[in-house]
Amino acid sequence: GTLVYEPAHENLGWWGSLDDRAAWSFEVGAPGTFELLLDYACDTSSAGNTLVVECAGHSHSLLVKGTNSWDSYRTVSLGELDLLAGRQSLTARAAEPLRAFLLDLRALRLRPIGR
């Protein structure tokens, strides 16, 4: 694919292929509900693609809005995930069709939600 790590912004950029994917494995210490947060940038000319994030049988999608430039970052919530304790995996990818570039991904974070 075309996805590369860009040290200047510490992001995954040049996300221009449907073959591009980012995947992580992580440990959850205790079961719970987590908010899934995305930190990204997207030039207005590339806005309108869809990001899909999959984790623990859940799928969240986001219609990517422009942040004015590739240097302007925004954090948005993708929703909530109920996770069991133990090893989990998370994958991010573009949905079809993909026009131009998806986004520059700086972070995906899981924030515990107290209930």
mmCIF file with all atom_site columns, C-alpha atoms in Angstrom:
data_model
loop_
_atom_site.group_PDB
_atom_site.id
_atom_site.type_symbol
_atom_site.label_atom_id
_atom_site.label_alt_id
_atom_site.label_comp_id
_atom_site.label_asym_id
_atom_site.label_entity_id
_atom_site.label_seq_id
_atom_site.pdbx_PDB_ins_code
_atom_site.Cartn_x
_atom_site.Cartn_y
_atom_site.Cartn_z
_atom_site.occupancy
_atom_site.B_iso_or_equiv
_atom_site.pdbx_formal_charge
_atom_site.auth_seq_id
_atom_site.auth_comp_id
_atom_site.auth_asym_id
_atom_site.auth_atom_id
_atom_site.pdbx_PDB_model_num
ATOM 1   C CA . GLY A 1 1   ? 0.000   0.000  0.000  1.00 0.00 ? 1   GLY A CA 1
ATOM 2   C CA . THR A 1 2   ? 0.918   3.627  0.393  1.00 0.00 ? 2   THR A CA 1
ATOM 3   C CA . LEU A 1 3   ? 0.635   4.131  4.181  1.00 0.00 ? 3   LEU A CA 1
ATOM 4   C CA . VAL A 1 4   ? 3.795   5.485  5.841  1.00 0.00 ? 4   VAL A CA 1
ATOM 5   C CA . TYR A 1 5   ? 4.863   6.817  9.232  1.00 0.00 ? 5   TYR A CA 1
ATOM 6   C CA . GLU A 1 6   ? 5.587   10.551 9.047  1.00 0.00 ? 6   GLU A CA 1
ATOM 7   C CA . PRO A 1 7   ? 7.992   11.538 11.861 1.00 0.00 ? 7   PRO A CA 1
ATOM 8   C CA . ALA A 1 8   ? 7.346   15.292 11.536 1.00 0.00 ? 8   ALA A CA 1
ATOM 9   C CA . HIS A 1 9   ? 3.762   14.917 12.817 1.00 0.00 ? 9   HIS A CA 1
ATOM 10  C CA . GLU A 1 10  ? 4.135   11.452 14.380 1.00 0.00 ? 10  GLU A CA 1
ATOM 11  C CA . ASN A 1 11  ? 1.254   10.173 12.255 1.00 0.00 ? 11  ASN A CA 1
ATOM 12  C CA . LEU A 1 12  ? 0.338   7.563  9.672  1.00 0.00 ? 12  LEU A CA 1
ATOM 13  C CA . GLY A 1 13  ? -0.044  9.409  6.386  1.00 0.00 ? 13  GLY A CA 1
ATOM 14  C CA . TRP A 1 14  ? -0.261  8.993  2.607  1.00 0.00 ? 14  TRP A CA 1
ATOM 15  C CA . TRP A 1 15  ? -3.263  6.706  3.263  1.00 0.00 ? 15  TRP A CA 1
ATOM 16  C CA . GLY A 1 16  ? -4.258  6.379  -0.394 1.00 0.00 ? 16  GLY A CA 1
ATOM 17  C CA . SER A 1 17  ? -4.942  2.676  -1.016 1.00 0.00 ? 17  SER A CA 1
ATOM 18  C CA . LEU A 1 18  ? -7.723  0.302  -0.010 1.00 0.00 ? 18  LEU A CA 1
ATOM 19  C CA . ASP A 1 19  ? -4.917  -2.144 0.873  1.00 0.00 ? 19  ASP A CA 1
ATOM 20  C CA . ASP A 1 20  ? -3.629  0.227  3.595  1.00 0.00 ? 20  ASP A CA 1
ATOM 21  C CA . ARG A 1 21  ? -4.388  -0.840 7.167  1.00 0.00 ? 21  ARG A CA 1
ATOM 22  C CA . ALA A 1 22  ? -3.143  0.013  10.629 1.00 0.00 ? 22  ALA A CA 1
ATOM 23  C CA . ALA A 1 23  ? -3.426  -2.644 13.338 1.00 0.00 ? 23  ALA A CA 1
ATOM 24  C CA . TRP A 1 24  ? -2.589  -2.787 17.019 1.00 0.00 ? 24  TRP A CA 1
ATOM 25  C CA . SER A 1 25  ? -2.670  -5.467 19.722 1.00 0.00 ? 25  SER A CA 1
ATOM 26  C CA . PHE A 1 26  ? -3.096  -4.449 23.354 1.00 0.00 ? 26  PHE A CA 1
ATOM 27  C CA . GLU A 1 27  ? -4.016  -5.792 26.787 1.00 0.00 ? 27  GLU A CA 1
ATOM 28  C CA . VAL A 1 28  ? -7.144  -4.770 28.677 1.00 0.00 ? 28  VAL A CA 1
ATOM 29  C CA . GLY A 1 29  ? -6.581  -5.142 32.425 1.00 0.00 ? 29  GLY A CA 1
ATOM 30  C CA . ALA A 1 30  ? -10.222 -5.185 33.492 1.00 0.00 ? 30  ALA A CA 1
ATOM 31  C CA . PRO A 1 31  ? -13.444 -5.429 31.498 1.00 0.00 ? 31  PRO A CA 1
ATOM 32  C CA . GLY A 1 32  ? -15.243 -2.181 30.872 1.00 0.00 ? 32  GLY A CA 1
ATOM 33  C CA . THR A 1 33  ? -16.684 0.376  28.524 1.00 0.00 ? 33  THR A CA 1
ATOM 34  C CA . PHE A 1 34  ? -14.292 2.640  26.644 1.00 0.00 ? 34  PHE A CA 1
ATOM 35  C CA . GLU A 1 35  ? -14.742 5.694  24.442 1.00 0.00 ? 35  GLU A CA 1
ATOM 36  C CA . LEU A 1 36  ? -12.847 5.381  21.139 1.00 0.00 ? 36  LEU A CA 1
ATOM 37  C CA . LEU A 1 37  ? -11.183 8.696  20.231 1.00 0.00 ? 37  LEU A CA 1
ATOM 38  C CA . LEU A 1 38  ? -9.560  9.546  16.888 1.00 0.00 ? 38  LEU A CA 1
ATOM 39  C CA . ASP A 1 39  ? -6.918  12.284 16.485 1.00 0.00 ? 39  ASP A CA 1
ATOM 40  C CA . TYR A 1 40  ? -6.559  13.103 12.784 1.00 0.00 ? 40  TYR A CA 1
ATOM 41  C CA . ALA A 1 41  ? -5.972  15.695 10.084 1.00 0.00 ? 41  ALA A CA 1
ATOM 42  C CA . CYS A 1 42  ? -7.491  15.863 6.609  1.00 0.00 ? 42  CYS A CA 1
ATOM 43  C CA . ASP A 1 43  ? -7.076  18.515 3.963  1.00 0.00 ? 43  ASP A CA 1
ATOM 44  C CA . THR A 1 44  ? -10.463 19.814 2.847  1.00 0.00 ? 44  THR A CA 1
ATOM 45  C CA . SER A 1 45  ? -9.768  18.611 -0.716 1.00 0.00 ? 45  SER A CA 1
ATOM 46  C CA . SER A 1 46  ? -9.639  14.969 0.512  1.00 0.00 ? 46  SER A CA 1
ATOM 47  C CA . ALA A 1 47  ? -12.644 15.092 2.872  1.00 0.00 ? 47  ALA A CA 1
ATOM 48  C CA . GLY A 1 48  ? -15.583 12.751 2.359  1.00 0.00 ? 48  GLY A CA 1
ATOM 49  C CA . ASN A 1 49  ? -13.980 9.302  2.620  1.00 0.00 ? 49  ASN A CA 1
ATOM 50  C CA . THR A 1 50  ? -14.991 6.809  5.314  1.00 0.00 ? 50  THR A CA 1
ATOM 51  C CA . LEU A 1 51  ? -12.708 5.375  8.004  1.00 0.00 ? 51  LEU A CA 1
ATOM 52  C CA . VAL A 1 52  ? -13.661 1.997  9.517  1.00 0.00 ? 52  VAL A CA 1
ATOM 53  C CA . VAL A 1 53  ? -12.293 0.930  12.919 1.00 0.00 ? 53  VAL A CA 1
ATOM 54  C CA . GLU A 1 54  ? -12.876 -2.650 14.071 1.00 0.00 ? 54  GLU A CA 1
ATOM 55  C CA . CYS A 1 55  ? -12.271 -4.005 17.566 1.00 0.00 ? 55  CYS A CA 1
ATOM 56  C CA . ALA A 1 56  ? -13.706 -6.921 19.578 1.00 0.00 ? 56  ALA A CA 1
ATOM 57  C CA . GLY A 1 57  ? -16.482 -7.596 17.097 1.00 0.00 ? 57  GLY A CA 1
ATOM 58  C CA . HIS A 1 58  ? -17.507 -3.933 16.986 1.00 0.00 ? 58  HIS A CA 1
ATOM 59  C CA . SER A 1 59  ? -17.245 -1.807 13.858 1.00 0.00 ? 59  SER A CA 1
ATOM 60  C CA . HIS A 1 60  ? -17.283 1.987  13.956 1.00 0.00 ? 60  HIS A CA 1
ATOM 61  C CA . SER A 1 61  ? -17.204 4.184  10.883 1.00 0.00 ? 61  SER A CA 1
ATOM 62  C CA . LEU A 1 62  ? -16.601 7.878  10.421 1.00 0.00 ? 62  LEU A CA 1
ATOM 63  C CA . LEU A 1 63  ? -17.264 10.080 7.419  1.00 0.00 ? 63  LEU A CA 1
ATOM 64  C CA . VAL A 1 64  ? -13.990 12.017 7.454  1.00 0.00 ? 64  VAL A CA 1
ATOM 65  C CA . LYS A 1 65  ? -14.525 15.768 7.584  1.00 0.00 ? 65  LYS A CA 1
ATOM 66  C CA . GLY A 1 66  ? -11.848 18.227 6.539  1.00 0.00 ? 66  GLY A CA 1
ATOM 67  C CA . THR A 1 67  ? -9.755  19.895 9.215  1.00 0.00 ? 67  THR A CA 1
ATOM 68  C CA . ASN A 1 68  ? -8.650  22.652 6.762  1.00 0.00 ? 68  ASN A CA 1
ATOM 69  C CA . SER A 1 69  ? -5.157  21.224 6.143  1.00 0.00 ? 69  SER A CA 1
ATOM 70  C CA . TRP A 1 70  ? -2.884  18.210 6.652  1.00 0.00 ? 70  TRP A CA 1
ATOM 71  C CA . ASP A 1 71  ? -1.280  20.165 9.529  1.00 0.00 ? 71  ASP A CA 1
ATOM 72  C CA . SER A 1 72  ? -4.497  20.913 11.433 1.00 0.00 ? 72  SER A CA 1
ATOM 73  C CA . TYR A 1 73  ? -5.554  18.104 13.811 1.00 0.00 ? 73  TYR A CA 1
ATOM 74  C CA . ARG A 1 74  ? -8.921  17.380 15.418 1.00 0.00 ? 74  ARG A CA 1
ATOM 75  C CA . THR A 1 75  ? -10.030 14.799 17.993 1.00 0.00 ? 75  THR A CA 1
ATOM 76  C CA . VAL A 1 76  ? -13.459 13.181 17.555 1.00 0.00 ? 76  VAL A CA 1
ATOM 77  C CA . SER A 1 77  ? -15.300 10.362 19.298 1.00 0.00 ? 77  SER A CA 1
ATOM 78  C CA . LEU A 1 78  ? -16.130 7.256  17.275 1.00 0.00 ? 78  LEU A CA 1
ATOM 79  C CA . GLY A 1 79  ? -18.398 5.876  20.004 1.00 0.00 ? 79  GLY A CA 1
ATOM 80  C CA . GLU A 1 80  ? -18.145 3.342  22.787 1.00 0.00 ? 80  GLU A CA 1
ATOM 81  C CA . LEU A 1 81  ? -16.707 -0.169 23.009 1.00 0.00 ? 81  LEU A CA 1
ATOM 82  C CA . ASP A 1 82  ? -17.401 -2.842 25.613 1.00 0.00 ? 82  ASP A CA 1
ATOM 83  C CA . LEU A 1 83  ? -14.167 -4.793 26.067 1.00 0.00 ? 83  LEU A CA 1
ATOM 84  C CA . LEU A 1 84  ? -13.364 -7.912 28.049 1.00 0.00 ? 84  LEU A CA 1
ATOM 85  C CA . ALA A 1 85  ? -10.125 -8.286 29.987 1.00 0.00 ? 85  ALA A CA 1
ATOM 86  C CA . GLY A 1 86  ? -7.261  -9.777 27.994 1.00 0.00 ? 86  GLY A CA 1
ATOM 87  C CA . ARG A 1 87  ? -5.622  -9.411 24.616 1.00 0.00 ? 87  ARG A CA 1
ATOM 88  C CA . GLN A 1 88  ? -7.511  -7.321 22.056 1.00 0.00 ? 88  GLN A CA 1
ATOM 89  C CA . SER A 1 89  ? -6.775  -6.133 18.539 1.00 0.00 ? 89  SER A CA 1
ATOM 90  C CA . LEU A 1 90  ? -7.879  -3.003 16.728 1.00 0.00 ? 90  LEU A CA 1
ATOM 91  C CA . THR A 1 91  ? -7.735  -2.345 12.979 1.00 0.00 ? 91  THR A CA 1
ATOM 92  C CA . ALA A 1 92  ? -8.287  0.863  11.003 1.00 0.00 ? 92  ALA A CA 1
ATOM 93  C CA . ARG A 1 93  ? -8.908  0.939  7.248  1.00 0.00 ? 93  ARG A CA 1
ATOM 94  C CA . ALA A 1 94  ? -10.643 2.895  4.499  1.00 0.00 ? 94  ALA A CA 1
ATOM 95  C CA . ALA A 1 95  ? -14.069 1.917  3.192  1.00 0.00 ? 95  ALA A CA 1
ATOM 96  C CA . GLU A 1 96  ? -14.791 1.792  -0.536 1.00 0.00 ? 96  GLU A CA 1
ATOM 97  C CA . PRO A 1 97  ? -14.688 3.943  -2.520 1.00 0.00 ? 97  PRO A CA 1
ATOM 98  C CA . LEU A 1 98  ? -11.504 5.788  -1.550 1.00 0.00 ? 98  LEU A CA 1
ATOM 99  C CA . ARG A 1 99  ? -10.902 9.102  -3.295 1.00 0.00 ? 99  ARG A CA 1
ATOM 100 C CA . ALA A 1 100 ? -7.494  10.795 -2.951 1.00 0.00 ? 100 ALA A CA 1
ATOM 101 C CA . PHE A 1 101 ? -6.242  10.261 0.644  1.00 0.00 ? 101 PHE A CA 1
ATOM 102 C CA . LEU A 1 102 ? -8.196  9.052  3.694  1.00 0.00 ? 102 LEU A CA 1
ATOM 103 C CA . LEU A 1 103 ? -6.598  11.040 6.542  1.00 0.00 ? 103 LEU A CA 1
ATOM 104 C CA . ASP A 1 104 ? -3.440  11.491 8.582  1.00 0.00 ? 104 ASP A CA 1
ATOM 105 C CA . LEU A 1 105 ? -3.900  9.375  11.714 1.00 0.00 ? 105 LEU A CA 1
ATOM 106 C CA . ARG A 1 106 ? -2.030  10.677 14.754 1.00 0.00 ? 106 ARG A CA 1
ATOM 107 C CA . ALA A 1 107 ? -3.743  8.562  17.440 1.00 0.00 ? 107 ALA A CA 1
ATOM 108 C CA . LEU A 1 108 ? -6.557  6.205  18.301 1.00 0.00 ? 108 LEU A CA 1
ATOM 109 C CA . ARG A 1 109 ? -7.201  6.232  22.058 1.00 0.00 ? 109 ARG A CA 1
ATOM 110 C CA . LEU A 1 110 ? -9.406  4.198  24.355 1.00 0.00 ? 110 LEU A CA 1
ATOM 111 C CA . ARG A 1 111 ? -10.636 6.222  27.340 1.00 0.00 ? 111 ARG A CA 1
ATOM 112 C CA . PRO A 1 112 ? -12.331 4.291  30.186 1.00 0.00 ? 112 PRO A CA 1
ATOM 113 C CA . ILE A 1 113 ? -15.877 5.383  30.887 1.00 0.00 ? 113 ILE A CA 1
ATOM 114 C CA . GLY A 1 114 ? -17.043 5.150  34.497 1.00 0.00 ? 114 GLY A CA 1
ATOM 115 C CA . ARG A 1 115 ? -20.603 3.940  34.900 1.00 0.00 ? 115 ARG A CA 1
#
